[in-house]
Short mmCIF file of C-alpha atoms and ligand atoms in Angstrom, two decimals:
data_model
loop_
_atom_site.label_atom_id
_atom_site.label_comp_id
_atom_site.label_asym_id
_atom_site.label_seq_id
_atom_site.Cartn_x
_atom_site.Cartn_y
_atom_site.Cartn_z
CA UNK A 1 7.92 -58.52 8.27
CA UNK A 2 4.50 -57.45 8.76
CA UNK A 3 5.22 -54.90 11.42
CA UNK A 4 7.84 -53.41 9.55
CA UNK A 5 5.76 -52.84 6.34
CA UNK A 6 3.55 -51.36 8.62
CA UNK A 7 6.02 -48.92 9.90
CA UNK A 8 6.76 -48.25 6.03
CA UNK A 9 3.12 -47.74 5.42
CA UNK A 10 2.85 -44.88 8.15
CA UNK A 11 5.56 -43.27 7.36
CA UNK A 12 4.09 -43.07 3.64
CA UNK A 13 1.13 -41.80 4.83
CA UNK A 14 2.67 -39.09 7.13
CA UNK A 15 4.97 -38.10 4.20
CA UNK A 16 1.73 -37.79 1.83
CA UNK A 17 0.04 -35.57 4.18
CA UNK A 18 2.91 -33.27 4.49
CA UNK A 19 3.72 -32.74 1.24
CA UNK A 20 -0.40 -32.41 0.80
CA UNK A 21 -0.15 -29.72 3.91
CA UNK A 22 2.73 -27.86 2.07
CA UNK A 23 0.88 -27.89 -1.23
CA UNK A 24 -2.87 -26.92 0.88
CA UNK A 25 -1.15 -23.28 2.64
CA UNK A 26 1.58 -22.49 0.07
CA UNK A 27 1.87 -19.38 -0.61
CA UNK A 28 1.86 -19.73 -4.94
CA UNK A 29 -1.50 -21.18 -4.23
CA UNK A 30 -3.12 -18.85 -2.44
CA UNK A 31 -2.17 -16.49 -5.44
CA UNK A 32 -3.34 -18.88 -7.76
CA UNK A 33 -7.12 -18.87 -5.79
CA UNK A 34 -7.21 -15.06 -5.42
CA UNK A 35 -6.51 -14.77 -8.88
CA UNK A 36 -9.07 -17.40 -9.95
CA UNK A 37 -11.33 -15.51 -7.40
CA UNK A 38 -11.05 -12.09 -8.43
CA UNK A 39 -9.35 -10.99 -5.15
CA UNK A 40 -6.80 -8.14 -6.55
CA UNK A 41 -7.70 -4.59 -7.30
CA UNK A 42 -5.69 -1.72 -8.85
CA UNK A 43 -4.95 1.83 -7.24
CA UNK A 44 -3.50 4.73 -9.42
CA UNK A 45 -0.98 6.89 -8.86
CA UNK A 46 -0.88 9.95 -10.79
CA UNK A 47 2.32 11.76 -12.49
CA UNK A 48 2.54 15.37 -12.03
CA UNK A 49 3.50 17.68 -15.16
CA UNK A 50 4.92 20.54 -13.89
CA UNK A 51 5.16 22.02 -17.11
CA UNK A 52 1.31 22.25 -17.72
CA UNK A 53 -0.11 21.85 -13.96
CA UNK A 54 -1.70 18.50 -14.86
CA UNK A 55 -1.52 14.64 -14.47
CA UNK A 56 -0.37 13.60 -17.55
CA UNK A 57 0.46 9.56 -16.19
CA UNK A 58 -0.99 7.02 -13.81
CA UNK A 59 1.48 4.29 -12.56
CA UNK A 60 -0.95 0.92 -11.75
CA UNK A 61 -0.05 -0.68 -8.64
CA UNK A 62 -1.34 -3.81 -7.24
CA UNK A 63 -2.90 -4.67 -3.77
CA UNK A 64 -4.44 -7.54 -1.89
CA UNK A 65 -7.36 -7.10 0.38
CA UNK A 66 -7.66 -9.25 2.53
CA UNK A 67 -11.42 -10.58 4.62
CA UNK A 68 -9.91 -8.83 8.04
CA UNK A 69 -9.68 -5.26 6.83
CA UNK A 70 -5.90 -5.42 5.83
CA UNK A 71 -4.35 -5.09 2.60
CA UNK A 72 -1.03 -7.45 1.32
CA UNK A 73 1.18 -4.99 -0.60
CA UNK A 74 3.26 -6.28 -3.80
CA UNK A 75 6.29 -6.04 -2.34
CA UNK A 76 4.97 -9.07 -0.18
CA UNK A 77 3.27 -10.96 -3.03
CA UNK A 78 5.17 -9.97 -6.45
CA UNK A 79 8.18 -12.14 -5.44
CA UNK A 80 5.95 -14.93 -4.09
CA UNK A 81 3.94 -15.16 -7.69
CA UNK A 82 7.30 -15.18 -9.76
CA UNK A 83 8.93 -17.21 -7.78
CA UNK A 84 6.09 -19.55 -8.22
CA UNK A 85 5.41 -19.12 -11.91
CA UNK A 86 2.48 -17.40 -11.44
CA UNK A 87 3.53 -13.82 -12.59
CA UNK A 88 2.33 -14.42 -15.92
CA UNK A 89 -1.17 -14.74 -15.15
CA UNK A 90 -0.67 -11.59 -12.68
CA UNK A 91 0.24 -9.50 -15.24
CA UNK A 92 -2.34 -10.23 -17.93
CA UNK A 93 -4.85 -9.84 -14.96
CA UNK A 94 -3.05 -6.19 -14.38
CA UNK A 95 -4.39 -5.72 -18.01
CA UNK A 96 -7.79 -6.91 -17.56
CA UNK A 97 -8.34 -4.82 -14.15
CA UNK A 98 -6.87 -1.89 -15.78
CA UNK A 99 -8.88 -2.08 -18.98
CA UNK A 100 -12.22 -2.64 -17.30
CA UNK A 101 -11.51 0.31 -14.92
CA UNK A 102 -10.06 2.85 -17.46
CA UNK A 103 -10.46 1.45 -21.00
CA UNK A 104 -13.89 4.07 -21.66
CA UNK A 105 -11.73 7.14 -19.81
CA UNK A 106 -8.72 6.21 -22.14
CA UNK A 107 -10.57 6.22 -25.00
CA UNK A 108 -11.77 10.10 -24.32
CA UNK A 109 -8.47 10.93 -22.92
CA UNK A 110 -5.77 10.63 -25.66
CA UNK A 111 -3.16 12.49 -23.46
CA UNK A 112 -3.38 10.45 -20.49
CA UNK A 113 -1.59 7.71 -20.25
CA UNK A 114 -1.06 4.48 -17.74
CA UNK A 115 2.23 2.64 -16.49
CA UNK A 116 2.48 -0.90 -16.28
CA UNK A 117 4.90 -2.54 -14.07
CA UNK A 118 6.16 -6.44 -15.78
CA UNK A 119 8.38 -8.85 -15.20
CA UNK A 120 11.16 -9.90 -17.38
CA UNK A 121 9.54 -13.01 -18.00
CA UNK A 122 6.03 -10.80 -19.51
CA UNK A 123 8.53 -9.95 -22.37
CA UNK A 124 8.56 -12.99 -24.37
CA UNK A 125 5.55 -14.37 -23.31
CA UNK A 126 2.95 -14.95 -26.14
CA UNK A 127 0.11 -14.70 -23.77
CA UNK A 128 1.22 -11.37 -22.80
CA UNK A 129 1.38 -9.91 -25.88
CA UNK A 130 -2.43 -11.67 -26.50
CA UNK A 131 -3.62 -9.54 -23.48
CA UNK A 132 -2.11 -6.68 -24.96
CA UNK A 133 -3.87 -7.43 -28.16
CA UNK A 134 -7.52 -8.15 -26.22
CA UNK A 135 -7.54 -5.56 -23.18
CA UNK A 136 -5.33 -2.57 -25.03
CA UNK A 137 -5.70 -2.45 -28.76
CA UNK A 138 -9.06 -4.64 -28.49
CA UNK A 139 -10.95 -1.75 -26.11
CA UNK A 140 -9.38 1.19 -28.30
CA UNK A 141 -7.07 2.13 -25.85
CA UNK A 142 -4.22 3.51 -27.98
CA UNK A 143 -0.41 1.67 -27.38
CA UNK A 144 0.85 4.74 -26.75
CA UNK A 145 -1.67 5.32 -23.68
CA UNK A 146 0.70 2.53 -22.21
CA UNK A 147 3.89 2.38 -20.84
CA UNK A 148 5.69 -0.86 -19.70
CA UNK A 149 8.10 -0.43 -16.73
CA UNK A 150 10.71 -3.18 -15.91
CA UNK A 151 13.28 -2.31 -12.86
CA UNK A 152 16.84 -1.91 -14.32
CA UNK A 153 18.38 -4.74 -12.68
CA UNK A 154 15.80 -7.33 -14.08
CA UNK A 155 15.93 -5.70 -17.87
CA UNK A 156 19.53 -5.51 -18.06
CA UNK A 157 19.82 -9.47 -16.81
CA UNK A 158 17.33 -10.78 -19.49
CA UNK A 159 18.69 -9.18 -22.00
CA UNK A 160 16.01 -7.91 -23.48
CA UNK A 161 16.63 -5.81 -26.33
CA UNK A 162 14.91 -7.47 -28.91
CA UNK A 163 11.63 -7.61 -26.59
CA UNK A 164 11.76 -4.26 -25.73
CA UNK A 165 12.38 -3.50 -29.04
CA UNK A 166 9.29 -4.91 -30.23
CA UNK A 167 6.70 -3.79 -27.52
CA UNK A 168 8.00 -0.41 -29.15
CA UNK A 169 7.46 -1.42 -32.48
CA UNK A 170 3.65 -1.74 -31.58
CA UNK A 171 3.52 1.58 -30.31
CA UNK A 172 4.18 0.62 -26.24
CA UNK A 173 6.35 3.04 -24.62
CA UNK A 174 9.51 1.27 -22.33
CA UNK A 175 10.61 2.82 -19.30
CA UNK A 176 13.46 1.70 -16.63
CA UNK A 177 11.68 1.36 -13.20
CA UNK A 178 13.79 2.22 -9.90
CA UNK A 179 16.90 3.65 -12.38
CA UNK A 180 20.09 3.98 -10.46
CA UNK A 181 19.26 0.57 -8.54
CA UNK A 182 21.15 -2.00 -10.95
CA UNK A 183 24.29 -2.16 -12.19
CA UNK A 184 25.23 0.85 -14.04
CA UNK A 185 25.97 -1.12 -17.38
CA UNK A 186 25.86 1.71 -19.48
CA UNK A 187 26.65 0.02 -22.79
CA UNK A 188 23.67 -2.19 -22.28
CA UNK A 189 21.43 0.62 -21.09
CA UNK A 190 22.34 2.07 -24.99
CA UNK A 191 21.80 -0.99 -26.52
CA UNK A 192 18.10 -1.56 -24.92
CA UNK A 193 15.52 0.44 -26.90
CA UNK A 194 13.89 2.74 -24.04
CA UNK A 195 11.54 5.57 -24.13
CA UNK A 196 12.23 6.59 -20.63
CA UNK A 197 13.51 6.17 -17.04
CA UNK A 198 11.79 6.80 -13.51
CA UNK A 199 14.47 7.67 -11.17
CA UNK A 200 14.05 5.65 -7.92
CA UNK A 201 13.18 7.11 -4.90
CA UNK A 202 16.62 6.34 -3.21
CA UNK A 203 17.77 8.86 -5.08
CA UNK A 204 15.19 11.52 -5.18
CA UNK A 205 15.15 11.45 -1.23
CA UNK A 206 18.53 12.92 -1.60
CA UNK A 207 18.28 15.53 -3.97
CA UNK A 208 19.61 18.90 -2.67
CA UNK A 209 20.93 17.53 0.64
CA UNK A 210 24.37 18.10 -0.51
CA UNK A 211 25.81 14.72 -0.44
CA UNK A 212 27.12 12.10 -2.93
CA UNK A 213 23.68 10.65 -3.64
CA UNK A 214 22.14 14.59 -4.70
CA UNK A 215 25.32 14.98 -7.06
CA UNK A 216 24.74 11.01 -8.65
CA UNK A 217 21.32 12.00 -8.87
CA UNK A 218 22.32 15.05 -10.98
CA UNK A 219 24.48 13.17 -13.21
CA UNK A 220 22.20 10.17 -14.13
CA UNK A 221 19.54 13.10 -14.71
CA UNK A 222 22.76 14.33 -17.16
CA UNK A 223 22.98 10.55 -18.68
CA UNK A 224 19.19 10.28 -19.03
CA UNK A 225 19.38 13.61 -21.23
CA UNK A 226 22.23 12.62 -23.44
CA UNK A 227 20.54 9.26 -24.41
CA UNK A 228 17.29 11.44 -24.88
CA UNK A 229 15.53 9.57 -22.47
CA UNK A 230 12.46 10.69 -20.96
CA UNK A 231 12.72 11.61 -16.98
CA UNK A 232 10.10 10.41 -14.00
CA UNK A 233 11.21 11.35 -10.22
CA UNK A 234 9.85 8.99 -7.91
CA UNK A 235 8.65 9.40 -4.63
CA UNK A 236 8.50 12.96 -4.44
CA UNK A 237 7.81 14.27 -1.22
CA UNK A 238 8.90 17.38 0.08
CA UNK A 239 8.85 20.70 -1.70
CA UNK A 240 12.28 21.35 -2.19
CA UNK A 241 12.63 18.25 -4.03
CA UNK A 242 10.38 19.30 -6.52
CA UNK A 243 11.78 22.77 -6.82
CA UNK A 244 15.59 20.88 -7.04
CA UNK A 245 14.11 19.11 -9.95
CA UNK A 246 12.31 21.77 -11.82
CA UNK A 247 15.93 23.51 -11.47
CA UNK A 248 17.30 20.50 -13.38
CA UNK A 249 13.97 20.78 -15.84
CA UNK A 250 13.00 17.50 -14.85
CA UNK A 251 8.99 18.48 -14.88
CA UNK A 252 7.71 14.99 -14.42
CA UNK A 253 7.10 13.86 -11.28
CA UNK A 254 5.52 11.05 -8.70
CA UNK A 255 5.15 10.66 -5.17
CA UNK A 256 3.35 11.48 -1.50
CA UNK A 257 3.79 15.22 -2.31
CA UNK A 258 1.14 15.04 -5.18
CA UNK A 259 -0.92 11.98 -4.20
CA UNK A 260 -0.86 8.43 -3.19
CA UNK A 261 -1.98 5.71 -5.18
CA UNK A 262 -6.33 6.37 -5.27
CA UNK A 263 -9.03 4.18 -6.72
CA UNK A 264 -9.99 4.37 -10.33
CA UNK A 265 -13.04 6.58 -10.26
CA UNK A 266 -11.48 8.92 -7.73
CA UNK A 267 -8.51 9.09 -10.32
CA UNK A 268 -10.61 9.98 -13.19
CA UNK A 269 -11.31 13.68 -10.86
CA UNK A 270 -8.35 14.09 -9.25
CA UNK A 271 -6.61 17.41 -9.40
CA UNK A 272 -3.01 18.50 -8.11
CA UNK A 273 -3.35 19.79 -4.56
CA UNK A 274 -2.95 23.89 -4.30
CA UNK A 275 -0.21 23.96 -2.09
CA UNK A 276 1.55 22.42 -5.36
CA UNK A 277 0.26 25.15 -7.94
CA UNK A 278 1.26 28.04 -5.37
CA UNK A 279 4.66 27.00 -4.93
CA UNK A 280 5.79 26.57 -8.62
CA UNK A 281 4.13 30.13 -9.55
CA UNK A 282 6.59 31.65 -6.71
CA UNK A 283 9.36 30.19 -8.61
CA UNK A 284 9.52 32.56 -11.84
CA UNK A 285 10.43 31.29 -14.89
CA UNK A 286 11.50 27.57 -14.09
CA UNK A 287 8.25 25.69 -15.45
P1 LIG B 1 7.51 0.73 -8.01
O1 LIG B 1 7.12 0.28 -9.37
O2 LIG B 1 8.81 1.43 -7.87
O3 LIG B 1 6.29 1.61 -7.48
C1 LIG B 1 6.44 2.72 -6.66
C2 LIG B 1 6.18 2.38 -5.21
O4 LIG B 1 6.56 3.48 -4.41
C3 LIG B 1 4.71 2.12 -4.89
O5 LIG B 1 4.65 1.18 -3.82
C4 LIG B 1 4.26 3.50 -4.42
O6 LIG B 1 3.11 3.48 -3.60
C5 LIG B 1 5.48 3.95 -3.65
N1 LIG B 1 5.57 5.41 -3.57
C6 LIG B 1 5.15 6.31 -4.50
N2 LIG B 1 5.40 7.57 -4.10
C7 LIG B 1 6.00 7.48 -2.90
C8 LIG B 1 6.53 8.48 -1.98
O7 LIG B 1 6.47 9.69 -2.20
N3 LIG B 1 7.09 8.01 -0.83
C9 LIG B 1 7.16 6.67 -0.54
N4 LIG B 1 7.71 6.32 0.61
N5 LIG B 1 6.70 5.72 -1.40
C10 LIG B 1 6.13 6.11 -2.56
P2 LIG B 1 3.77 -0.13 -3.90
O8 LIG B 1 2.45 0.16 -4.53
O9 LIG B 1 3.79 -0.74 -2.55
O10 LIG B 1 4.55 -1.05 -4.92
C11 LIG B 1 5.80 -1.57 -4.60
C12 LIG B 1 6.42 -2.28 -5.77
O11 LIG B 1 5.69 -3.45 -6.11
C13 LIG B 1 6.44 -1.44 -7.04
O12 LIG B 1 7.51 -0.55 -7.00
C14 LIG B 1 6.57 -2.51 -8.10
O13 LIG B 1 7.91 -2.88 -8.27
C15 LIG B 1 5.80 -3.67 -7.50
N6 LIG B 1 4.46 -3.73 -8.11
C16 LIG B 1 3.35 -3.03 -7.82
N7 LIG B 1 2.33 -3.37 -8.62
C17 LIG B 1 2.82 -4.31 -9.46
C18 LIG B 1 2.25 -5.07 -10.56
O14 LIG B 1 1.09 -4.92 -10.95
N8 LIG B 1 3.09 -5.97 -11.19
C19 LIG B 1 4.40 -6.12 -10.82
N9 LIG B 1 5.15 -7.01 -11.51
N10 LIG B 1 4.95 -5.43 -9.82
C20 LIG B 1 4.17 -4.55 -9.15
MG1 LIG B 2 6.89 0.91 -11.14
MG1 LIG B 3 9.42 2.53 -9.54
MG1 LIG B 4 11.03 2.45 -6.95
#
């Protein structure tokens, strides 16, 4: 008898320390001590207006630098942190990093605005709207200077009229992130209060190649303009893509052609490259 309680006992013990091993390197808490650690930073993409020249927008994306050099992208993380209930905290952090980098710029620059990317799970959160309240409204930063994108898939599953709704109540604009990637439910896409749509970059890869894609493209751009949505291109590249789109008016645009994502204070300076201004003044009349 006393052997095999022994046994038992081991086996107890090599249980604990596994599940204390799988709890030590998961990946949830890692997020959890770079968060509590200050370990994420923001870069800034900017949003081209080809109707004035300028950057009118700045989408906030999240990295992870790690001690070696490297950097985790969000693609890698994001899923991690929701999946481990941590997105919550990630987003009001978003909010803190972007007030603290931008909140005094925002303040003296009523036309520029930032993009937010949230989950589904942000939108009825009562902390979320607090960190709204504290690093938005609370450092002068106008609502309107901020615009809340949630991927169509995600929005259209929560069903989350009544949030979005709301955030636009307060003055937050609402914009569909990587439109064209979820289910086409176009009576929900009605129903959901929206102030805009970024077009994903599946689809702007495509535009003016001549295929299936370029015409779908054309005829969400179509839909987007009947429900007087507001258009974004992503991942603008080339310059024919960006003279396809100014042929369909759509002046608002994001991607590798204009910039990548830079750090705050090099956003605060940055300036459309040339090559960018030259081409759109050889195309009379379109902007
Ligand atoms: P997204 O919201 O669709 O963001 C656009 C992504 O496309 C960014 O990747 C951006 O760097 C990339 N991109 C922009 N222009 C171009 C282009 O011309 N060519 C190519 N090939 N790529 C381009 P990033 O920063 O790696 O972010 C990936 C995704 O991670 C984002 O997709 C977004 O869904 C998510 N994400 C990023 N930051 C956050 C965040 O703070 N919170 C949440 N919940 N998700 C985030
Ligand atoms: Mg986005
Ligand atoms: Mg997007
Ligand atoms: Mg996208």
């Amino acid at each position: 008898a006393c052997a095999a309680s022994g046994a038992a006992g081991g086996l107890l013990l090599v249980w604990l320390a596994f599940r204390w091993m799988r709890w030590r390197y998961s990946p949830g808490r890692q997020i959890r001590l770079a968060l509590d650690h200050n370990e994420f930073v923001l870069r800034y993409q900017p949003i081209y207006d080809a109707a004035t020249g300028r950057y009118i927008a700045a989408e906030a994306l999240l990295r992870w630098p790690q001690p070696d050099g490297s950097t985790i992208a969000p693609d890698r993380f994001i899923p991690v942190a929701e999946e481990a209930g941590l997105i919550g905290a990630v987003t009001r952090n978003v909010l803190r990093l972007m007030s603290q980098d931008l909140g005094a710029w925002l303040v003296q620059q009523r036309d520029f605005s930032i993009e937010i990317n949230v989950s589904p799970e942000d939108l009825d959160d009562p902390l979320f709207y607090g960190a709204l309240d504290e690093f938005v409204v609370g450092k002068g930063i106008l609502p309107r200077q901020i615009s809340l994108e949630i991927t169509e898939r995600r929005l259209i599953e929560a069903n989350a009229g009544d949030c979005t709704r709301r955030l636009r109540a307060l003055g937050y604009q609402v914009l569909i992130d990587d439109f064209g990637t979820g289910y086409a439910n176009l009576d929900n896409l009605d129903a959901l209060s929206l102030d805009g749509v970024k077009i994903d970059r599946s689809f702007t890869v495509h535009l003016g190649d001549g295929s299936a894609r370029s015409r779908i493209t054309q005829a969400m751009i179509e839909l987007a303009r009947r429900l007087d949505l507001d258009l974004i291109a992503e991942g603008v590249e080339t310059v024919p893509q960006m003279h396809n789109l100014l042929y369909q008016n759509v002046t608002h645009m994001q991607g590798f052609l204009f910039a990548q994502a830079v750090s705050a204070n090099e956003l605060q300076t940055l300036r459309p490259p040339a090559i960018v201004a030259i081409r759109q003044m050889q195309m009379s009349g379109w902007a």
